[in-house]
Amino acid sequence: MFSVPIARPRAFSGIQPTADSLHLGNYLGALKQWVELQDSYDCIYSVVDLHALTVGPDPESLRQRVRATAAQFLAAGVDPERSILFVQSEVPQHTQLTWLLNCVTGFGEAGRMTQFKDKAAKLGDQAVTVGLFDYPVLMAADILLYDAELVPVGEDQRQHLELSRTLAARLNSRFGEGAAVVPEALIVKATAKIYDLQEPTAKMSKTGHPSGIIELLDDPKVIAKRIKSAVTDSGAEVTWDPAAKPGVANLLSIYSALTGQPIEQIVDDYQGKLYGHLKSDLAEVVIAALSPFRERTALYLADPGQLDRILSTGAERAEDIADRVYRRIATRFGLGQAERSR
Ligand code: AMP
Ligand code: TRP
């Protein structure tokens, strides 16, 4: 008997190559889910370098960070045998589809994106680019180009995902069903937002407090120091109260996500102990989880030939799908007079 491969639903996600190291928020909010989804979805993961251009990076550091980011996806467990791993700018249909989507996105609709408003307010009128404004439309193109049904991201991407859904639904209502697949966000509540260790009401972010973040490639000594100097709340007893004790709650969330132990059990275990105990144990948990990750990343970076092969195979496989879907959508718009053989 032949076994017929059963088509699995597709998942798509991306991370920007805007730092040398990803941080614990990226890992727990997104990358961890990416790895798990490989068992049940056809997964396509991208280093979204075109998105990174919106912050005007230095060209040489962008080039290095693309590789470093891809190496970290692999080190976390993205498996290039099962999933497609590629660099966004190597598949030209992303920018092509963005143009089509630009022409069905309202100016006001894009202007309501809170991430754009926050970034624009920080930069000031003169420094804000059209690219930054268009960022969420490029993100919608990323997703729609692969007919992705599921998009694993952190909480901060919820509104962007909503825009992607709106645009997909708009294509279907304007051009008829089947023009686009309407994607769902996968935002895992327990880890949707990991907080800054120094300011536990703000999300952990590359642009936040340097000592408020844990980078995945940080030295164990640095990790221990950051966790031990994390801001905790008044009192000394370990309890789960995110509103009143956001600092302790953040530490408990991280502990639980990395060990798989439920929060209640951790709280029980720390009855009669102090914040300091939780912090030193958490430092050990984080270091134990990240040390092998750091070693694997270094191995991938030490073999540029292998990384190149993985990324070029990934781009080829991605473009195969993207080309078909782009043509399907472009045809609905009325583009493409004659089928050219290519
Ligand atoms: P970025 O680095 O902005 O490209 O984000 C990459 C992924 O990490 C996205 O899915 C974000 O939603 C997620 N992410 C970033 N910061 C956090 C955080 N502090 N907590 C949870 N998820 C996050
Ligand atoms: N905007 C996302 C972020 O900053 C990154 C991203 C780009 C993305 N394209 C995507 C995430 C498509 C999911 C799907 O985190």
Coordinates of C-alpha atoms and ligand atoms in Angstrom, one line a residue:
M1 CA 0.0 0.0 0.0
F2 CA 1.1 3.5 -0.7
S3 CA 0.9 6.0 2.1
V4 CA -0.7 9.2 0.8
P5 CA 0.8 12.2 2.5
I6 CA -1.9 14.1 4.2
A7 CA -1.7 17.9 3.6
R8 CA -1.2 19.6 6.9
P9 CA -2.3 23.2 7.7
R10 CA 0.4 25.8 7.4
A11 CA 1.8 28.0 10.1
F12 CA 4.0 31.1 9.4
S13 CA 5.9 33.4 11.6
G14 CA 8.9 35.7 11.5
I15 CA 11.3 37.6 13.8
Q16 CA 13.3 40.7 12.9
P17 CA 17.1 40.5 12.8
T18 CA 17.5 43.6 14.9
A19 CA 19.9 42.4 17.6
D20 CA 22.9 40.0 18.0
S21 CA 20.9 37.9 20.3
L22 CA 17.2 37.2 20.7
H23 CA 15.8 37.6 24.2
L24 CA 13.7 35.5 26.6
G25 CA 10.5 37.3 25.5
N26 CA 11.1 36.3 21.9
Y27 CA 11.8 32.7 22.9
L28 CA 8.9 32.2 25.3
G29 CA 6.4 34.3 23.4
A30 CA 7.2 33.0 19.9
L31 CA 10.1 30.6 19.2
K32 CA 9.1 28.0 21.7
Q33 CA 5.7 27.6 20.0
W34 CA 7.3 27.6 16.6
V35 CA 9.3 24.5 17.6
E36 CA 6.3 22.7 19.1
L37 CA 4.0 23.4 16.1
Q38 CA 6.3 21.5 13.8
D39 CA 4.7 18.2 15.0
S40 CA 1.3 19.2 13.6
Y41 CA 1.7 22.0 11.0
D42 CA 3.8 22.6 7.9
C43 CA 5.8 25.5 9.3
I44 CA 7.4 28.3 7.5
Y45 CA 9.7 30.6 9.5
S46 CA 11.4 33.7 8.3
V47 CA 14.2 36.1 9.3
V48 CA 12.3 39.2 8.3
D49 CA 15.1 41.5 7.2
L50 CA 12.8 43.8 5.1
H51 CA 11.0 44.6 8.3
A52 CA 14.3 45.4 10.0
L53 CA 15.1 48.0 7.4
T54 CA 12.4 50.2 9.0
V55 CA 14.8 51.0 11.8
G56 CA 17.6 52.0 9.4
P57 CA 20.3 49.4 10.5
D58 CA 23.9 49.6 9.6
P59 CA 24.3 47.3 6.5
E60 CA 27.1 45.2 7.8
S61 CA 25.5 44.5 11.2
L62 CA 22.2 43.7 9.4
R63 CA 24.0 41.1 7.3
Q64 CA 25.5 39.5 10.5
R65 CA 22.3 39.6 12.4
V66 CA 20.4 37.8 9.7
R67 CA 22.8 34.9 10.1
A68 CA 22.9 35.1 13.8
T69 CA 19.1 35.1 14.0
A70 CA 18.8 32.1 11.6
A71 CA 21.4 30.2 13.7
Q72 CA 19.3 30.9 16.8
F73 CA 16.1 29.6 15.2
L74 CA 18.0 26.4 14.4
A75 CA 19.5 26.2 17.8
A76 CA 16.1 26.5 19.4
G77 CA 14.9 23.5 17.4
V78 CA 13.5 24.7 14.1
D79 CA 14.2 21.7 12.0
P80 CA 15.1 22.5 8.4
E81 CA 14.2 18.9 7.3
R82 CA 10.6 19.5 8.4
S83 CA 10.1 23.2 8.2
I84 CA 11.0 25.9 5.7
L85 CA 13.5 28.4 7.1
F86 CA 14.4 31.4 4.9
V87 CA 15.3 35.1 4.7
Q88 CA 12.4 37.3 3.7
S89 CA 14.3 39.5 1.2
E90 CA 15.3 36.4 -0.8
V91 CA 11.7 35.8 -1.9
P92 CA 10.7 38.8 -4.0
Q93 CA 6.9 38.1 -3.8
H94 CA 6.8 39.6 -0.3
T95 CA 7.4 43.1 -1.6
Q96 CA 5.2 42.4 -4.7
L97 CA 2.2 41.3 -2.6
T98 CA 2.8 44.2 -0.3
W99 CA 2.0 46.6 -3.1
L100 CA -1.2 44.9 -4.0
L101 CA -2.3 44.9 -0.3
N102 CA -1.2 48.6 0.0
C103 CA -3.9 49.3 -2.6
V104 CA -6.7 47.8 -0.5
T105 CA -5.5 49.1 2.9
G106 CA -7.0 52.3 4.2
F107 CA -4.6 55.1 5.1
G108 CA -6.5 55.6 8.4
E109 CA -6.6 51.9 9.0
A110 CA -2.8 51.7 8.9
G111 CA -2.5 54.9 10.9
R112 CA -4.4 53.3 13.8
M113 CA -1.7 50.7 14.4
T114 CA -0.6 51.4 18.0
Q115 CA 2.9 50.2 17.4
F116 CA 3.3 52.6 14.5
K117 CA 1.9 55.4 16.7
D118 CA 4.3 54.7 19.5
K119 CA 7.3 54.4 17.3
A120 CA 6.4 57.5 15.3
A121 CA 5.9 59.5 18.5
K122 CA 9.4 58.6 19.7
L123 CA 11.0 59.3 16.3
G124 CA 9.3 62.6 15.4
D125 CA 7.8 63.5 12.0
Q126 CA 11.0 64.1 10.2
A127 CA 12.4 60.6 11.0
V128 CA 9.3 58.5 10.4
T129 CA 9.5 56.7 7.1
V130 CA 6.8 55.4 4.7
G131 CA 8.4 52.0 5.4
L132 CA 7.6 52.2 9.1
F133 CA 4.0 53.1 8.3
D134 CA 3.7 50.2 5.8
Y135 CA 5.3 47.6 8.2
P136 CA 2.0 45.9 9.1
V137 CA 1.0 45.6 5.4
L138 CA 4.3 43.8 4.7
M139 CA 3.6 41.5 7.6
A140 CA 0.1 40.7 6.2
A141 CA 1.8 39.9 2.8
D142 CA 4.2 37.5 4.6
I143 CA 1.3 35.6 6.1
L144 CA -1.1 35.6 3.1
L145 CA 1.6 34.6 0.7
Y146 CA 1.7 31.1 2.2
D147 CA -2.0 30.7 2.8
A148 CA -1.0 30.4 6.5
E149 CA -3.8 29.3 8.9
L150 CA -1.9 29.9 12.1
V151 CA 0.6 32.6 13.2
P152 CA 2.4 32.0 16.5
V153 CA 3.4 35.4 18.0
G154 CA 3.5 37.4 21.3
E155 CA 0.8 39.7 22.5
D156 CA 2.4 42.8 21.0
Q157 CA 1.5 41.5 17.5
R158 CA -2.2 41.0 18.1
Q159 CA -3.3 44.2 16.4
H160 CA -1.1 43.5 13.4
L161 CA -2.6 40.0 13.1
E162 CA -6.0 41.5 13.2
L163 CA -5.1 43.7 10.2
S164 CA -3.9 40.7 8.3
R165 CA -7.2 39.0 9.0
T166 CA -9.1 42.1 7.8
L167 CA -7.1 42.3 4.6
A168 CA -7.6 38.6 3.8
A169 CA -11.3 38.9 4.4
R170 CA -11.4 42.0 2.3
L171 CA -9.7 40.2 -0.6
N172 CA -12.3 37.4 -0.3
S173 CA -15.3 39.8 -0.3
R174 CA -13.9 42.0 -3.1
F175 CA -12.7 39.2 -5.4
G176 CA -14.6 36.2 -4.3
E177 CA -14.0 33.4 -1.9
G178 CA -10.7 31.6 -2.2
A179 CA -8.6 34.7 -2.9
A180 CA -6.9 34.5 0.5
V181 CA -6.8 32.3 3.6
V182 CA -7.9 34.2 6.8
P183 CA -5.1 33.5 9.4
E184 CA -5.6 32.9 13.2
A185 CA -3.2 34.2 15.7
L186 CA -1.7 31.7 18.2
I187 CA -0.9 33.8 21.3
V188 CA -0.2 31.5 24.3
K189 CA -1.6 33.3 27.3
A190 CA 0.9 32.2 29.9
T191 CA 3.9 33.6 27.9
A192 CA 2.3 36.1 25.6
K193 CA 4.1 39.0 27.4
I194 CA 7.3 38.5 29.3
Y195 CA 8.1 41.7 31.2
D196 CA 11.3 43.8 31.7
L197 CA 13.1 42.6 34.9
Q198 CA 13.8 46.2 35.9
E199 CA 10.3 47.6 35.0
P200 CA 7.9 44.7 35.3
T201 CA 5.0 46.5 33.9
A202 CA 6.7 47.1 30.5
K203 CA 7.4 44.2 28.0
M204 CA 10.9 42.8 27.8
S205 CA 12.2 44.5 24.6
K206 CA 15.5 45.0 22.7
T207 CA 14.9 48.7 23.1
G208 CA 14.2 48.6 26.8
H209 CA 16.4 48.7 29.9
P210 CA 19.7 46.8 29.1
S211 CA 19.6 45.2 32.5
G212 CA 15.9 44.4 32.2
I213 CA 16.4 41.8 29.5
I214 CA 17.9 38.3 29.3
E215 CA 19.5 37.7 26.0
L216 CA 19.5 34.1 24.9
L217 CA 23.2 34.3 24.2
D218 CA 24.2 36.1 27.4
D219 CA 27.0 34.7 29.6
P220 CA 25.7 32.7 32.5
K221 CA 27.2 35.2 35.0
V222 CA 25.3 38.0 33.4
I223 CA 22.1 36.0 33.4
A224 CA 22.5 35.3 37.1
K225 CA 23.3 38.9 37.9
R226 CA 20.2 40.2 36.0
I227 CA 17.9 37.8 37.7
K228 CA 19.2 38.4 41.1
S229 CA 18.9 42.2 40.6
A230 CA 15.4 41.9 39.1
V231 CA 13.0 44.4 40.7
T232 CA 10.6 42.6 43.1
D233 CA 7.7 43.9 44.9
S234 CA 7.0 44.9 48.5
G235 CA 6.8 42.0 50.9
A236 CA 9.0 39.0 50.7
E237 CA 6.7 36.1 50.3
V238 CA 6.3 34.3 47.0
T239 CA 2.6 34.6 45.9
W240 CA 1.0 34.8 42.5
D241 CA -0.6 38.2 42.1
P242 CA 0.2 39.8 38.7
A243 CA -1.6 43.1 39.4
A244 CA -0.1 43.8 42.9
K245 CA 3.2 41.9 42.4
P246 CA 4.1 42.1 38.7
G247 CA 7.8 41.5 39.4
V248 CA 7.4 38.2 41.2
A249 CA 4.6 37.1 38.8
N250 CA 7.0 37.7 35.9
L251 CA 9.7 35.5 37.6
L252 CA 7.1 32.8 38.3
S253 CA 5.9 32.9 34.6
I254 CA 9.4 32.4 33.4
Y255 CA 10.1 29.6 35.9
S256 CA 6.9 27.8 34.9
A257 CA 7.4 28.2 31.2
L258 CA 11.0 26.8 31.3
T259 CA 10.3 23.9 33.7
G260 CA 6.7 23.0 32.7
Q261 CA 5.7 23.1 36.3
P262 CA 2.3 24.8 37.0
I263 CA 2.5 28.2 38.8
E264 CA 0.5 26.9 41.8
Q265 CA 3.0 24.2 42.4
I266 CA 6.0 26.6 42.3
V267 CA 4.2 28.9 44.7
D268 CA 3.6 26.0 47.1
D269 CA 7.2 24.9 46.9
Y270 CA 8.3 28.4 48.0
Q271 CA 6.0 28.7 51.0
G272 CA 8.1 29.9 53.9
K273 CA 11.0 30.9 51.6
L274 CA 11.9 34.4 50.4
Y275 CA 12.2 36.1 47.0
G276 CA 16.0 35.6 47.1
H277 CA 15.5 31.8 47.0
L278 CA 13.2 32.0 44.0
K279 CA 15.7 34.2 42.2
S280 CA 18.7 32.0 42.7
D281 CA 16.8 28.9 41.7
L282 CA 15.4 30.7 38.7
A283 CA 18.9 31.8 37.6
E284 CA 19.9 28.1 37.6
V285 CA 16.9 27.1 35.6
V286 CA 17.5 29.8 33.0
I287 CA 21.2 29.1 32.7
A288 CA 20.6 25.3 32.4
A289 CA 18.0 26.0 29.6
L290 CA 20.2 28.5 27.7
S291 CA 23.7 26.9 27.9
P292 CA 23.0 24.2 25.3
F293 CA 21.2 26.8 23.2
R294 CA 24.3 29.0 23.2
E295 CA 26.5 26.1 22.3
R296 CA 24.3 25.0 19.4
T297 CA 24.1 28.6 18.1
A298 CA 27.9 28.8 18.0
L299 CA 28.1 25.5 16.1
Y300 CA 25.8 26.8 13.4
L301 CA 27.7 30.0 13.1
A302 CA 31.0 28.2 12.9
D303 CA 29.8 26.4 9.7
P304 CA 28.8 29.1 7.3
G305 CA 28.5 26.7 4.4
Q306 CA 25.9 24.6 6.2
L307 CA 23.9 27.7 7.1
D308 CA 24.0 29.0 3.5
R309 CA 22.7 25.7 2.3
I310 CA 19.9 25.6 4.7
L311 CA 18.9 29.2 3.9
S312 CA 19.1 28.8 0.1
T313 CA 17.1 25.6 0.1
G314 CA 14.6 27.3 2.4
A315 CA 14.3 30.3 0.0
E316 CA 13.7 28.0 -2.9
R317 CA 11.0 26.1 -1.2
A318 CA 9.4 29.3 0.1
E319 CA 9.4 30.9 -3.4
D320 CA 7.8 27.8 -4.9
I321 CA 4.7 28.4 -2.7
A322 CA 4.9 32.2 -2.8
D323 CA 5.0 32.3 -6.6
R324 CA 1.9 30.2 -6.9
V325 CA -0.1 32.2 -4.3
Y326 CA 1.1 35.6 -5.6
R327 CA -0.1 34.8 -9.1
R328 CA -3.4 33.6 -7.8
I329 CA -4.0 36.8 -5.9
A330 CA -2.6 39.1 -8.7
T331 CA -4.9 37.4 -11.2
R332 CA -7.9 38.3 -8.9
F333 CA -6.7 41.9 -9.0
G334 CA -6.8 41.8 -12.8
L335 CA -3.1 41.6 -13.4
G336 CA -1.4 39.2 -15.7
Q337 CA -2.7 39.4 -19.3
A338 CA -1.2 36.3 -20.7
E339 CA 0.3 33.2 -19.0
R340 CA 4.0 33.5 -19.8
S341 CA 6.0 30.3 -19.6
R342 CA 8.9 31.1 -17.3
Ligands
AMP1 P1 10.5 41.0 17.2 O1 11.8 40.9 17.9 O2 9.8 42.3 17.4 O3 10.6 40.6 15.7 O4 9.5 39.9 17.9 C1 9.6 38.6 17.6 C2 8.6 37.8 18.3 O5 8.8 37.8 19.7 C3 7.1 38.3 18.1 O6 6.3 37.2 17.9 C4 6.8 39.0 19.3 O7 5.5 39.1 19.6 C5 7.6 38.2 20.4 N1 7.9 39.0 21.6 C6 8.8 40.1 21.6 N2 8.9 40.6 22.9 C7 8.1 39.7 23.6 C8 7.9 39.7 25.1 N3 8.4 40.6 25.9 N4 7.0 38.7 25.5 C9 6.5 37.8 24.7 N5 6.7 37.8 23.3 C10 7.5 38.8 22.8
TRP2 N1 6.2 42.1 13.2 C1 6.7 40.9 13.8 C2 7.4 41.3 15.1 O1 7.9 42.4 15.3 C3 7.6 40.2 13.0 C4 6.9 39.6 11.7 C5 7.1 40.1 10.4 C6 6.0 38.6 11.7 N2 6.3 39.3 9.6 C7 5.6 38.4 10.3 C8 5.4 37.8 12.7 C9 4.6 37.5 9.9 C10 4.4 36.8 12.3 C11 4.1 36.7 10.9 O2 7.4 40.6 16.0

